[in-house]
Coordinates of C-alpha atoms and ligand atoms in Angstrom, one line a residue:
Chain A
M1273 CA 7.1 -19.0 -19.8
I1274 CA 7.1 -21.8 -17.1
R1275 CA 5.7 -24.8 -16.0
L1276 CA 3.5 -23.6 -12.6
F1277 CA 1.6 -27.0 -12.4
S1278 CA 2.2 -30.4 -12.2
V1279 CA -0.8 -32.1 -13.0
R1280 CA 0.3 -35.5 -12.6
E1281 CA 2.2 -34.9 -9.2
K1282 CA -1.0 -33.0 -8.2
Q1283 CA -0.4 -29.8 -6.4
K1284 CA 1.2 -30.5 -3.1
K1285 CA 0.4 -27.7 -0.5
D1286 CA 3.1 -25.7 0.2
A1287 CA 3.3 -25.1 3.9
A1288 CA 6.0 -22.1 3.5
A1289 CA 3.0 -19.6 3.0
A1290 CA 2.0 -19.2 6.5
A1291 CA -1.1 -17.1 5.9
N1292 CA -3.3 -18.6 8.4
G1293 CA -5.9 -16.3 9.2
K1294 CA -3.8 -13.0 8.0
T1295 CA -4.9 -10.4 5.5
V1296 CA -2.4 -8.1 3.7
K1297 CA -0.4 -6.4 6.1
Q1298 CA -0.3 -3.1 4.4
S1299 CA -1.5 -1.3 1.3
A1300 CA 1.2 -0.2 -1.4
G1301 CA 0.0 2.9 -1.0
E1302 CA 0.9 3.0 2.5
L1303 CA 4.1 1.5 1.8
R1304 CA 4.9 4.7 -0.8
L1305 CA 3.8 7.0 1.9
Q1306 CA 6.3 5.7 4.5
K1307 CA 8.9 6.7 2.2
D1308 CA 7.7 9.8 2.0
I1309 CA 6.9 10.3 5.6
S1310 CA 10.9 9.3 6.2
E1311 CA 12.4 12.0 3.9
L1312 CA 9.9 14.3 5.3
D1313 CA 12.4 17.4 6.2
L1314 CA 10.2 20.4 7.3
P1315 CA 11.0 23.9 7.2
K1316 CA 11.0 25.5 11.0
N1317 CA 7.9 26.9 10.3
V1318 CA 6.0 23.8 9.4
S1319 CA 5.1 21.2 12.0
I1320 CA 3.3 17.7 11.5
R1321 CA 1.2 15.6 13.7
F1322 CA -0.2 12.0 13.5
P1323 CA -3.4 12.0 15.7
N1324 CA -3.8 8.4 15.5
G1325 CA -0.2 7.4 16.2
N1326 CA 3.2 7.0 14.6
D1327 CA 1.7 3.6 12.8
K1328 CA -1.4 5.3 11.5
I1329 CA 0.1 7.6 9.0
M1330 CA -2.5 7.6 6.4
N1331 CA -4.3 10.7 8.3
F1332 CA -2.5 13.6 9.7
E1333 CA -2.3 17.5 10.3
I1334 CA -0.1 19.9 9.1
T1335 CA 0.3 23.3 10.9
L1336 CA 2.1 25.9 8.7
K1337 CA 3.1 29.3 10.2
P1338 CA 3.9 31.6 7.3
D1339 CA 7.4 33.8 8.0
E1340 CA 6.6 35.8 5.6
G1341 CA 4.0 37.6 3.3
L1342 CA 0.6 38.8 4.1
Y1343 CA -0.6 35.7 6.1
K1344 CA 2.8 35.8 8.7
G1345 CA 2.1 35.6 12.2
G1346 CA -0.9 33.0 11.8
A1347 CA -1.0 29.5 11.9
F1348 CA -2.8 27.3 9.5
L1349 CA -4.1 23.7 10.2
F1350 CA -4.6 21.5 7.3
T1351 CA -5.6 17.7 7.3
F1352 CA -4.3 15.3 5.1
A1353 CA -6.0 12.0 4.1
V1354 CA -4.2 9.9 1.9
P1355 CA -6.3 7.1 -0.1
T1356 CA -5.2 3.7 -0.4
G1357 CA -4.4 4.3 -4.2
Y1358 CA -1.5 6.9 -3.3
P1359 CA 0.4 7.9 -5.3
H1360 CA -1.6 7.3 -8.3
D1361 CA -4.5 9.3 -6.5
P1362 CA -3.5 12.5 -4.3
P1363 CA -4.0 12.9 -0.7
K1364 CA -7.3 14.8 0.5
V1365 CA -6.2 18.3 2.1
K1366 CA -8.4 20.6 3.5
C1367 CA -7.5 24.0 5.3
V1368 CA -9.3 23.8 8.7
T1369 CA -8.4 26.9 10.2
K1370 CA -10.7 29.4 8.6
V1371 CA -8.8 31.8 6.3
Y1372 CA -9.6 34.6 4.4
H1373 CA -7.4 33.7 1.1
P1374 CA -8.5 34.2 -2.7
N1375 CA -7.8 30.2 -3.4
I1376 CA -9.3 28.7 -0.1
D1377 CA -13.0 28.7 0.4
L1378 CA -15.1 28.6 3.6
E1379 CA -15.2 24.9 3.5
G1380 CA -11.3 24.9 3.6
N1381 CA -11.3 23.3 -0.1
I1382 CA -8.1 24.5 -1.6
C1383 CA -7.1 25.4 -5.0
L1384 CA -3.9 24.0 -5.8
N1385 CA -3.1 22.8 -9.0
I1386 CA -0.9 19.6 -7.7
L1387 CA -3.9 18.9 -5.4
R1388 CA -6.3 18.0 -8.3
E1389 CA -5.4 18.1 -12.1
D1390 CA -1.7 18.6 -12.0
W1391 CA -0.9 15.7 -9.2
K1392 CA 1.4 12.9 -10.7
P1393 CA 2.8 10.1 -8.7
V1394 CA 6.3 11.1 -8.7
L1395 CA 4.9 14.2 -6.5
S1396 CA 4.9 13.9 -2.9
I1397 CA 3.8 15.2 0.3
S1398 CA 6.8 17.7 0.5
A1399 CA 5.5 18.8 -2.6
I1400 CA 2.5 19.4 -1.0
V1401 CA 3.6 21.3 1.8
Y1402 CA 6.0 23.6 -0.5
G1403 CA 3.0 24.2 -2.8
L1404 CA 0.7 25.2 0.4
T1405 CA 3.7 27.5 1.6
Y1406 CA 3.7 29.0 -1.5
L1407 CA -0.1 29.6 -1.8
F1408 CA 0.2 31.3 1.3
L1409 CA 2.9 33.8 -0.1
S1410 CA 1.7 34.3 -2.9
P1411 CA -2.3 34.3 -3.0
N1412 CA -3.1 34.1 -6.3
A1413 CA -6.4 36.0 -7.7
D1414 CA -6.4 34.4 -11.1
D1415 CA -8.0 31.3 -9.7
P1416 CA -10.5 32.0 -7.4
L1417 CA -12.3 30.0 -5.2
N1418 CA -12.9 32.9 -2.8
K1419 CA -14.3 35.0 -5.3
E1420 CA -14.5 38.1 -3.1
A1421 CA -11.3 37.8 -1.6
A1422 CA -9.9 37.3 -5.2
A1423 CA -12.1 40.9 -6.2
M1424 CA -10.6 42.5 -3.3
M1425 CA -7.1 41.7 -3.7
Q1426 CA -7.4 42.8 -7.4
Q1427 CA -9.1 45.8 -7.1
S1428 CA -8.1 47.4 -3.4
P1429 CA -4.9 45.7 -2.7
A1430 CA -4.0 47.9 0.2
Q1431 CA -7.7 46.9 2.0
F1432 CA -7.2 43.4 0.9
E1433 CA -3.4 43.5 2.9
R1434 CA -5.1 45.4 6.0
V1435 CA -7.7 42.9 6.4
V1436 CA -6.2 39.6 6.2
S1437 CA -3.6 40.7 8.7
Q1438 CA -6.0 42.1 10.9
S1439 CA -8.0 38.8 10.3
V1440 CA -5.1 36.5 11.3
A1441 CA -3.6 38.7 13.8
R1442 CA -7.1 39.4 16.0
G1443 CA -9.7 38.3 14.0
C1444 CA -12.5 40.2 12.4
S1445 CA -15.7 40.4 10.2
I1446 CA -15.0 40.7 6.5
G1447 CA -18.2 41.4 4.1
G1448 CA -20.6 39.8 7.2
E1449 CA -18.4 36.5 7.4
F1450 CA -16.2 36.3 10.8
F1451 CA -12.7 34.9 10.6
P1452 CA -11.2 34.5 13.8
A1453 CA -7.4 35.0 14.9
A1454 CA -5.4 32.0 13.0
R1455 CA -4.0 30.3 15.8
G1456 CA -3.7 27.0 13.8
D1457 CA -7.0 25.4 15.1
R1458 CA -10.3 24.2 13.8
S1459 CA -12.1 27.2 13.1
G1460 CA -13.4 26.2 9.6
Chain B
M1463 CA -26.0 -36.6 -19.1
E1464 CA -23.1 -35.4 -21.0
L1465 CA -23.7 -33.9 -24.4
E1466 CA -22.0 -35.7 -27.1
G1467 CA -18.7 -34.0 -28.3
R1468 CA -19.0 -31.6 -25.4
W1469 CA -15.2 -31.7 -24.6
R1470 CA -14.1 -32.1 -28.2
D1471 CA -12.7 -28.9 -28.8
L1472 CA -11.1 -29.0 -25.7
D1473 CA -9.5 -32.2 -25.7
Y1474 CA -7.9 -31.3 -29.6
L1475 CA -5.9 -29.2 -27.5
L1476 CA -5.2 -31.6 -24.4
N1477 CA -4.4 -34.9 -25.9
R1478 CA -2.4 -33.8 -28.4
Q1479 CA 1.5 -32.7 -28.9
G1480 CA 2.0 -29.4 -30.6
N1481 CA 4.5 -27.1 -32.0
V1482 CA 3.5 -24.2 -29.8
V1483 CA 2.9 -26.2 -26.2
G1484 CA 4.2 -24.8 -23.3
P1485 CA 7.3 -26.1 -21.6
G1486 CA 6.8 -30.0 -20.1
F1487 CA 3.5 -30.4 -21.7
E1488 CA 2.2 -33.9 -21.7
P1489 CA -0.9 -34.7 -23.6
G1490 CA -3.4 -36.7 -22.1
P1491 CA -6.7 -37.0 -20.3
E1492 CA -5.6 -36.2 -17.0
I1493 CA -5.2 -32.4 -17.8
R1494 CA -9.1 -32.1 -18.6
E1495 CA -9.7 -34.1 -15.3
F1496 CA -7.6 -32.1 -13.5
L1497 CA -9.3 -28.9 -15.3
Q1498 CA -12.6 -30.4 -14.1
S1499 CA -12.0 -31.7 -10.5
D1500 CA -9.1 -30.2 -8.9
C1501 CA -8.0 -26.7 -10.4
R1502 CA -9.5 -23.9 -8.6
V1503 CA -10.4 -20.5 -10.1
L1504 CA -11.2 -17.2 -8.4
V1505 CA -13.1 -14.8 -10.5
V1506 CA -12.8 -11.1 -8.8
G1507 CA -15.6 -9.2 -10.1
A1508 CA -19.0 -10.0 -11.2
G1509 CA -20.0 -7.3 -13.8
G1510 CA -19.8 -7.1 -16.9
L1511 CA -16.5 -8.5 -17.5
G1512 CA -17.3 -11.1 -14.5
C1513 CA -20.1 -12.4 -16.1
E1514 CA -18.1 -13.1 -19.5
L1515 CA -15.3 -14.5 -17.4
L1516 CA -17.8 -17.2 -15.4
K1517 CA -19.3 -18.4 -18.6
D1518 CA -16.3 -18.4 -20.5
L1519 CA -14.5 -20.4 -17.8
A1520 CA -17.2 -22.8 -17.1
L1521 CA -17.7 -23.6 -20.7
S1522 CA -13.8 -24.2 -21.2
G1523 CA -14.0 -26.8 -18.7
F1524 CA -13.2 -25.3 -15.6
G1525 CA -15.3 -27.2 -13.1
C1526 CA -14.5 -25.5 -10.1
I1527 CA -15.2 -21.7 -10.1
D1528 CA -15.2 -19.3 -7.0
V1529 CA -16.6 -15.7 -7.7
I1530 CA -16.3 -12.6 -5.4
D1531 CA -18.1 -9.2 -5.5
M1532 CA -19.7 -7.0 -3.3
D1533 CA -21.9 -5.3 -5.4
T1534 CA -25.7 -6.1 -5.8
I1535 CA -27.4 -5.7 -9.1
D1536 CA -28.7 -2.2 -10.7
V1537 CA -31.3 -2.2 -13.5
S1538 CA -28.3 -0.3 -15.2
N1539 CA -26.7 -3.4 -15.5
L1540 CA -28.9 -5.6 -17.4
N1541 CA -27.8 -4.5 -21.0
R1542 CA -24.6 -6.4 -20.8
Q1543 CA -24.0 -8.2 -17.6
F1544 CA -26.0 -11.1 -18.9
L1545 CA -26.4 -13.3 -16.3
F1546 CA -28.8 -11.1 -14.6
R1547 CA -32.7 -10.3 -15.1
M1548 CA -35.0 -8.0 -14.1
Q1549 CA -36.0 -9.7 -11.0
D1550 CA -32.6 -9.8 -9.6
V1551 CA -32.3 -6.3 -9.1
G1552 CA -31.1 -5.4 -5.6
Q1553 CA -29.5 -9.0 -5.2
S1554 CA -26.0 -10.0 -4.7
K1555 CA -24.0 -10.2 -8.1
A1556 CA -22.0 -13.1 -7.0
N1557 CA -24.9 -15.3 -5.6
I1558 CA -27.1 -14.8 -8.8
A1559 CA -24.2 -15.1 -11.4
A1560 CA -23.2 -18.4 -9.5
Q1561 CA -26.8 -19.5 -9.4
R1562 CA -27.2 -18.9 -13.4
I1563 CA -24.1 -20.3 -14.1
M1564 CA -24.8 -23.9 -12.6
Q1565 CA -28.3 -23.5 -13.8
R1566 CA -27.1 -23.5 -17.6
I1567 CA -23.8 -25.4 -17.6
S1568 CA -24.2 -28.7 -16.1
G1569 CA -21.1 -30.2 -13.9
V1570 CA -19.7 -27.1 -13.0
K1571 CA -19.7 -25.6 -9.3
V1572 CA -19.7 -22.1 -8.7
T1573 CA -19.4 -20.6 -4.9
P1574 CA -20.4 -17.1 -4.7
H1575 CA -18.5 -14.6 -2.0
H1576 CA -20.9 -11.4 -1.6
C1577 CA -18.4 -9.3 0.4
M1578 CA -15.3 -6.8 -0.2
I1579 CA -12.2 -8.6 -1.5
Q1580 CA -10.6 -6.8 1.8
E1581 CA -12.6 -8.9 3.9
K1582 CA -11.2 -12.3 2.9
T1583 CA -7.9 -13.9 4.4
L1584 CA -4.5 -14.6 2.6
D1585 CA -5.8 -18.5 3.2
F1586 CA -8.8 -18.0 0.9
Y1587 CA -6.8 -16.7 -1.9
E1588 CA -4.2 -19.3 -1.2
Q1589 CA -6.5 -22.0 -2.2
F1590 CA -6.9 -21.2 -5.8
H1591 CA -4.5 -22.1 -8.6
V1592 CA -5.5 -19.0 -10.9
I1593 CA -7.2 -15.9 -10.2
V1594 CA -8.9 -14.0 -13.0
L1595 CA -9.5 -10.0 -12.4
G1596 CA -12.7 -8.7 -14.0
L1597 CA -12.1 -5.3 -12.0
D1598 CA -12.9 -1.5 -13.0
S1599 CA -10.8 0.1 -10.6
L1600 CA -7.2 0.4 -9.9
E1601 CA -7.3 0.4 -6.1
A1602 CA -8.7 -2.9 -6.2
R1603 CA -6.3 -4.1 -8.7
R1604 CA -3.6 -3.0 -6.4
Y1605 CA -5.2 -5.1 -3.3
M1606 CA -5.6 -8.0 -5.4
N1607 CA -1.9 -7.3 -6.5
S1608 CA -0.5 -7.3 -2.8
V1609 CA -2.2 -10.7 -1.9
A1610 CA -0.9 -12.2 -4.8
C1611 CA 2.5 -11.1 -4.1
S1612 CA 2.4 -11.9 -0.5
F1613 CA 2.9 -15.4 -1.2
L1614 CA 5.9 -15.1 -3.5
E1615 CA 9.2 -16.3 -2.1
Y1616 CA 12.6 -16.5 -3.5
D1617 CA 15.1 -19.6 -3.1
E1618 CA 18.8 -18.8 -2.0
D1619 CA 19.6 -18.0 -5.9
G1620 CA 17.3 -15.5 -6.1
Q1621 CA 14.6 -17.5 -8.2
P1622 CA 10.9 -17.3 -7.7
D1623 CA 9.9 -20.4 -5.5
L1624 CA 7.6 -21.8 -8.1
A1625 CA 5.3 -23.3 -5.1
T1626 CA 4.9 -19.8 -3.7
V1627 CA 3.9 -18.3 -7.2
K1628 CA 0.0 -17.1 -7.4
P1629 CA -0.4 -16.4 -10.9
M1630 CA -3.1 -13.7 -11.9
I1631 CA -4.7 -12.9 -15.2
D1632 CA -6.1 -9.4 -15.4
G1633 CA -8.8 -7.9 -17.8
G1634 CA -10.2 -4.7 -18.3
T1635 CA -12.1 -2.8 -20.4
E1636 CA -13.3 1.2 -20.9
G1637 CA -15.2 1.8 -23.7
F1638 CA -14.1 0.3 -26.9
K1639 CA -10.3 -0.2 -25.5
G1640 CA -9.5 -3.1 -23.5
H1641 CA -6.5 -5.1 -22.1
A1642 CA -5.6 -8.5 -20.8
R1643 CA -2.4 -9.4 -18.9
V1644 CA -1.0 -12.4 -17.3
L1645 CA 0.7 -11.3 -13.9
I1646 CA 2.9 -14.0 -12.3
P1647 CA 4.6 -12.7 -9.4
G1648 CA 8.6 -13.0 -9.7
I1649 CA 8.6 -13.5 -13.5
T1650 CA 6.0 -10.9 -15.2
P1651 CA 5.7 -7.5 -13.8
C1652 CA 3.1 -7.0 -11.5
F1653 CA 0.6 -3.8 -11.3
E1654 CA 3.2 -1.5 -9.2
C1655 CA 6.1 -2.6 -11.5
T1656 CA 3.9 -0.9 -14.4
L1657 CA 1.7 1.6 -12.4
W1658 CA 2.4 4.1 -15.2
L1659 CA 0.3 2.2 -17.2
F1660 CA -2.5 3.3 -15.9
P1661 CA -3.1 7.0 -16.8
P1662 CA -4.4 9.4 -13.6
Q1663 CA -7.7 10.5 -13.8
T1664 CA -8.8 13.4 -15.8
K1665 CA -9.5 16.3 -12.8
F1666 CA -10.6 19.5 -13.4
P1667 CA -9.2 22.8 -11.4
L1668 CA -11.3 23.4 -8.4
C1669 CA -11.7 26.9 -9.3
T1670 CA -13.0 26.3 -12.6
L1671 CA -15.9 24.4 -10.8
A1672 CA -16.2 27.2 -8.2
E1673 CA -16.1 30.0 -10.6
T1674 CA -16.3 29.4 -14.3
P1675 CA -17.9 26.1 -14.9
R1676 CA -18.2 25.4 -18.7
S1677 CA -19.4 21.8 -18.8
P1678 CA -22.5 19.6 -17.8
A1679 CA -19.7 17.6 -15.6
H1680 CA -17.9 20.7 -14.0
C1681 CA -21.8 21.3 -12.4
I1682 CA -22.0 17.5 -11.6
E1683 CA -18.2 17.6 -9.8
Y1684 CA -19.1 20.8 -8.0
A1685 CA -22.0 19.3 -6.7
K1686 CA -19.9 16.6 -5.7
I1687 CA -16.8 17.9 -4.3
I1688 CA -18.1 21.3 -3.1
L1689 CA -21.5 21.3 -2.3
W1690 CA -22.1 17.5 -0.7
P1691 CA -19.7 18.1 2.3
K1692 CA -20.8 21.6 2.7
E1693 CA -24.5 20.7 2.9
R1694 CA -24.6 17.2 4.0
P1695 CA -21.1 17.1 6.3
D1696 CA -22.6 14.0 8.2
D1697 CA -23.7 11.8 5.5
T1698 CA -20.9 9.7 3.8
F1699 CA -22.1 10.0 -0.2
D1700 CA -23.0 6.5 -1.5
A1701 CA -23.1 6.1 -5.1
D1702 CA -25.5 3.3 -5.1
C1703 CA -28.0 5.4 -2.9
E1704 CA -30.8 6.2 -5.3
E1705 CA -31.8 9.5 -2.9
H1706 CA -28.1 10.6 -2.9
M1707 CA -27.6 10.1 -6.9
R1708 CA -31.2 12.0 -7.3
W1709 CA -29.8 15.0 -4.6
M1710 CA -26.6 15.3 -6.8
Y1711 CA -28.7 15.5 -10.0
D1712 CA -31.2 18.3 -8.5
K1713 CA -27.8 20.1 -7.4
A1714 CA -25.8 19.6 -10.6
L1715 CA -29.0 20.7 -12.7
A1716 CA -29.7 23.8 -10.9
R1717 CA -26.0 24.9 -10.9
A1718 CA -26.2 24.2 -14.8
S1719 CA -29.2 26.8 -15.2
E1720 CA -27.5 29.3 -12.9
F1721 CA -24.6 29.1 -15.6
G1722 CA -26.8 28.5 -18.6
I1723 CA -25.2 24.8 -19.2
Q1724 CA -27.1 22.2 -21.2
G1725 CA -26.9 18.5 -20.7
V1726 CA -26.8 17.8 -17.3
T1727 CA -28.9 14.3 -16.9
Y1728 CA -29.2 11.6 -14.2
Q1729 CA -27.6 9.2 -16.2
L1730 CA -24.8 11.7 -17.1
T1731 CA -24.3 12.5 -13.0
Q1732 CA -24.2 8.6 -12.5
G1733 CA -21.5 8.4 -15.2
V1734 CA -19.5 11.7 -13.8
V1735 CA -20.1 10.7 -10.0
K1736 CA -19.3 7.0 -10.2
N1737 CA -16.4 7.8 -13.1
I1738 CA -18.3 5.5 -15.5
I1739 CA -17.1 5.2 -19.2
P1740 CA -19.7 3.6 -21.0
A1741 CA -19.3 -0.2 -21.0
I1742 CA -19.2 -2.1 -24.4
A1743 CA -20.8 -5.6 -24.5
S1744 CA -18.5 -6.7 -27.3
T1745 CA -15.4 -5.3 -25.3
N1746 CA -16.0 -7.1 -22.4
A1747 CA -16.5 -10.5 -24.5
I1748 CA -13.3 -10.2 -26.4
V1749 CA -11.2 -9.3 -23.2
A1750 CA -13.1 -12.5 -21.4
A1751 CA -12.3 -14.6 -24.0
Q1752 CA -8.4 -13.8 -24.1
C1753 CA -8.3 -13.8 -20.4
T1754 CA -9.7 -17.1 -20.1
L1755 CA -7.7 -18.3 -23.1
E1756 CA -4.6 -17.6 -20.8
A1757 CA -6.3 -19.0 -17.7
L1758 CA -6.4 -22.3 -19.8
K1759 CA -3.0 -22.5 -21.3
L1760 CA -1.6 -21.4 -17.9
V1761 CA -2.9 -24.3 -16.0
T1762 CA -2.9 -27.0 -18.9
M1763 CA 0.0 -25.3 -20.5
C1764 CA -1.4 -26.8 -23.9
S1765 CA 0.3 -23.5 -25.2
S1766 CA 2.6 -21.1 -24.4
G1767 CA 0.8 -17.9 -22.5
L1768 CA 0.8 -14.3 -23.4
N1769 CA 3.8 -12.3 -22.8
N1770 CA 2.7 -10.6 -21.0
Y1771 CA 0.2 -7.6 -21.7
M1772 CA -1.9 -7.5 -24.6
M1773 CA -4.3 -4.3 -25.6
Y1774 CA -7.3 -4.1 -27.7
S1775 CA -8.7 -1.3 -29.3
G1776 CA -12.3 -1.7 -31.3
T1777 CA -12.4 2.2 -32.0
D1778 CA -11.1 2.0 -35.7
G1779 CA -11.6 -1.8 -36.9
V1780 CA -10.0 -4.3 -34.4
Y1781 CA -6.6 -3.8 -33.5
T1782 CA -4.5 -5.6 -31.0
L1783 CA -0.9 -5.5 -29.5
T1784 CA 1.1 -7.4 -27.4
T1785 CA 3.8 -6.0 -25.2
P1786 CA 6.1 -7.8 -23.1
Y1787 CA 6.5 -5.4 -20.3
E1788 CA 9.6 -5.8 -17.9
R1789 CA 9.6 -5.9 -14.3
D1790 CA 11.1 -3.6 -12.3
D1791 CA 14.0 -5.2 -10.1
K1792 CA 13.7 -2.5 -7.6
C1793 CA 9.8 -2.9 -7.3
P1794 CA 9.0 -3.1 -3.7
I1795 CA 6.2 -5.3 -4.0
C1796 CA 7.2 -8.2 -6.3
S1797 CA 11.3 -7.8 -6.0
A1798 CA 13.4 -10.7 -4.2
G1799 CA 14.7 -8.5 -1.5
V1800 CA 17.4 -9.7 0.1
S1801 CA 17.9 -12.0 3.3
F1802 CA 20.1 -10.7 6.1
D1803 CA 21.3 -12.6 9.0
A1804 CA 21.1 -11.1 12.7
A1805 CA 20.8 -12.6 15.9
P1806 CA 17.3 -11.7 17.5
S1807 CA 19.1 -9.7 20.5
T1808 CA 20.6 -7.6 17.7
T1809 CA 19.1 -3.9 18.5
L1810 CA 17.4 -1.8 15.9
Q1811 CA 20.7 0.7 16.0
E1812 CA 23.1 -2.4 15.6
L1813 CA 20.7 -3.6 12.7
I1814 CA 20.8 -0.4 11.0
D1815 CA 24.7 0.1 11.3
M1816 CA 24.9 -3.6 9.7
L1817 CA 22.9 -2.9 6.8
M1818 CA 24.7 0.4 6.1
K1819 CA 28.1 -1.6 6.9
D1820 CA 27.3 -4.6 4.4
P1821 CA 29.2 -4.6 0.8
D1822 CA 26.4 -5.2 -1.0
L1823 CA 23.1 -3.4 0.7
G1824 CA 25.2 -0.3 2.2
K1825 CA 26.3 1.7 -1.0
H1826 CA 22.4 2.2 -1.3
L1827 CA 22.0 3.4 1.9
S1828 CA 23.0 7.0 3.5
A1829 CA 20.1 7.3 6.1
P1830 CA 17.8 4.3 6.4
S1831 CA 14.6 4.2 7.9
V1832 CA 12.9 0.9 8.8
S1833 CA 9.4 -0.3 9.1
Y1834 CA 7.6 -3.7 9.8
G1835 CA 4.5 -3.4 7.7
S1836 CA 2.5 -0.6 9.0
T1837 CA 4.5 -0.3 12.1
N1838 CA 7.1 2.3 11.4
L1839 CA 10.1 1.2 13.8
Y1840 CA 12.7 3.9 13.1
M1841 CA 11.8 6.8 10.4
R1842 CA 13.8 9.6 9.9
G1843 CA 12.2 12.8 8.6
A1844 CA 9.0 13.6 10.4
L1845 CA 8.9 10.6 13.0
E1846 CA 12.4 10.8 14.0
Q1847 CA 11.8 12.0 17.6
Q1848 CA 8.7 9.5 18.3
T1849 CA 10.7 6.5 16.9
R1850 CA 14.0 7.0 18.1
P1851 CA 13.1 5.1 21.6
N1852 CA 12.9 2.1 19.4
L1853 CA 16.8 2.1 18.3
E1854 CA 17.8 0.6 21.7
K1855 CA 15.0 -2.3 21.5
P1856 CA 16.4 -5.9 20.4
I1857 CA 14.9 -6.6 16.9
S1858 CA 13.0 -10.0 18.4
E1859 CA 10.9 -7.5 20.1
L1860 CA 9.9 -5.2 17.1
V1861 CA 9.1 -8.0 14.6
D1862 CA 7.2 -11.6 14.6
G1863 CA 10.0 -13.4 14.5
D1864 CA 12.4 -15.3 11.9
G1865 CA 11.7 -14.6 8.3
S1866 CA 9.6 -11.3 9.1
V1867 CA 10.1 -8.8 6.3
I1868 CA 11.0 -5.4 6.9
H1869 CA 11.1 -2.2 4.8
I1870 CA 14.0 -0.3 4.4
N1871 CA 13.6 3.5 2.9
D1872 CA 16.5 5.7 2.2
R1873 CA 16.9 9.1 -0.2
Q1874 CA 19.0 6.8 -2.1
L1875 CA 16.6 4.2 -2.9
V1876 CA 13.5 4.9 -5.5
A1877 CA 11.1 2.7 -3.7
A1878 CA 11.2 0.7 -0.1
M1879 CA 13.6 -2.0 0.1
K1880 CA 12.8 -5.5 1.3
V1881 CA 14.8 -7.2 3.8
R1882 CA 14.2 -10.6 5.0
L1883 CA 15.4 -11.1 8.6
K1884 CA 17.0 -14.6 9.1
F1885 CA 17.5 -15.2 13.1
G1886 CA 20.8 -16.9 13.4
P1887 CA 22.0 -17.7 17.1
S1888 CA 22.1 -14.8 19.5
N1889 CA 25.8 -13.8 20.4
G1890 CA 25.3 -15.3 24.1
E1891 CA 24.2 -18.8 22.3
M1892 CA 27.4 -18.4 20.2
D1893 CA 30.0 -18.4 22.7
S1894 CA 28.8 -21.5 24.4
Ligands
LIG2889 ZN1 6.3 -5.6 -9.0

C-alpha cells in the first residue's frame, strides 16, 4: 500500500496531466478491435469495407463469396456492429443480403453459436468470419432459424439444392417469398 | 450546531497511532479537517449501491461529495434506494439523492450531476481525490477505468508517478453476492487486467428462441431480439419507456401462450430485458460499507487498505474472501508502456523500422501496426492499403506532439503496446 495523499502538504495540483476539455480518446473495446483488424488476413473470397472511414472501425461490412458448396456464386453482405463492451460482448452481426438458409431468418438474424451463447473474449473478428464461411458451406438443419428451409433441406435435399442455387444465381420465389439473386447488396 | 460526540469514533481512528496504520500515517486533527473540507470524492451511480455509499461517506466525515447518475427514479427502486420517496418518481436520482443527504446530514455538501459519465471531460474527473463506483454494468466500469488510467504517468524507472494516480473503489452486487475492490492505477490491477473476473452474460441460442422456446425468459428474449427489430425497425428500444416495455410484455405473453409456457409477467419481462438480478438491500449495505471504509483508509491512511479484492457471499451464512489479484504487466490500459525517442521529422515508416531494430522492443515485433487513439496510422491486415500512404508522412503530422501515446499492435503481442513518443531534436537541428 502506498501513501497517495500528503494531508499536511495539501494536494499540489499536477500540471502534467493535460486534461483540459478532453474526454477519453478511445474505449478499451475499440483498442482491442484495432488489434483484431490489424491481424485480419481475409481469404480471397472475403472482403471488408469501413463505410465510415478508416478511423471509425466499430461498424463495418463484410462481403462473403462462398467458393464451394450450395451457395457458391453468390455474394452475401454482413453488417458488423461492435459494442464498446467488446470483447466481453460479441459483435452484432446481420446478414443483410436476403438468403434462403436454415440458420438465417428473413430479417438477417444468424444462428451461429459463437455470436451468442458460445462467444468468448479470446475469439476475434477473424473467428466470426470463419464461422460465417462455414455456415454457408455446411448449413445446419438441426438448429433452424428458417424452419421451412431446414425442413426442405432435411426432407428433400435435392429440391433444397436446386432452389438455393436458383435463388443465389438468378433469384426466385420460394414458398411465396422472393429471394433476389445474391449479389452482395442489401436485399433483406 | 454540532451533535456532541458526533466525530468521537472517527477521531479514535484519526488521532491515535496504531499497529495497522498505513505508511506515513501521522495522527492529528488535520486529517479530519482535510476529510471534511478539502477532500473531494465522486460517487458514480446513485442507485441501490449509490444511495448507501452517499449515506456512508457523508456519515464517515467526507464533507465534499459529488454524485453522477443519468437515471431517473422508478417506482421499483423505492424498496432499497432509500433516499427516494414516492413523490420523487420521474426525477433525477443524482439531484434527489444530493438533496436528501444534505437535508439529513449537516455540514455535507453534495453536488449532483444528472448526466452520462461519458459527457464529463477528464478535467471533471481530475479534481477528485478518490472515485467510488456504484455501478451495475461492466461497460460503465470499463469506461471509468479508462478515465482513471488516462491520468497515469510513469517516471523514468517505470514507477507510477503518484501525483498522477487516481484511485478508485469499485463496489458491485448481484443478489446475495457482492464485491469491493481497490483500484490504484499503476499499483493494483485495473478492470482490463482482470477482465476475466466478469463472466459473460448467459445467452440463449437464437434457434432455441426461434423454434424451441422452453422457458418464459426464452419468450421474452424472442420478443426483444427477433420481434422488436422486425415489427418496429424504426424505433430504438428504450427499457425505461413504459410503452416499449408493455409492448415487449404483450408479445412475450402471446409467444408463451402459443407454446404453452407459463410464467411470463411484466416484472419478469423487465428483469430479463434489462438483465436485472434481484437486488438485495443488505448486500448493497455491506458492500457500500466496505467501499466507504476503503475510501476512508485510502485518503487518511489510518489503516492499510484492502489488498485488493473482497468478495462477499450471503447465500449460505456470511462469507468473505479477500484476494490479492495481480496486475497484467502487458495491460494496454494501465501498464507503463515505453518511452521512445524520435525526431518529429521521422516518417512513420522510419519510426516502425526504428521500433523493430530496438533491442528491447524489436524482439516483440514482427509486423507492427500503429494507431493513435481512434486514428489508425498504419494497419496491416484489413486496412493495409488504405493506411499505407501514412508511412511516408512525418510523425509530427500524425500525432498531437511531444509525449503523444501511440499503440503498437503485433501478432506477437497479446495486447496493444503503449509507446510514448519523445520528440528529440530533428536531424537538421542536430547538425547545426
Ligand atoms: Zn490494467
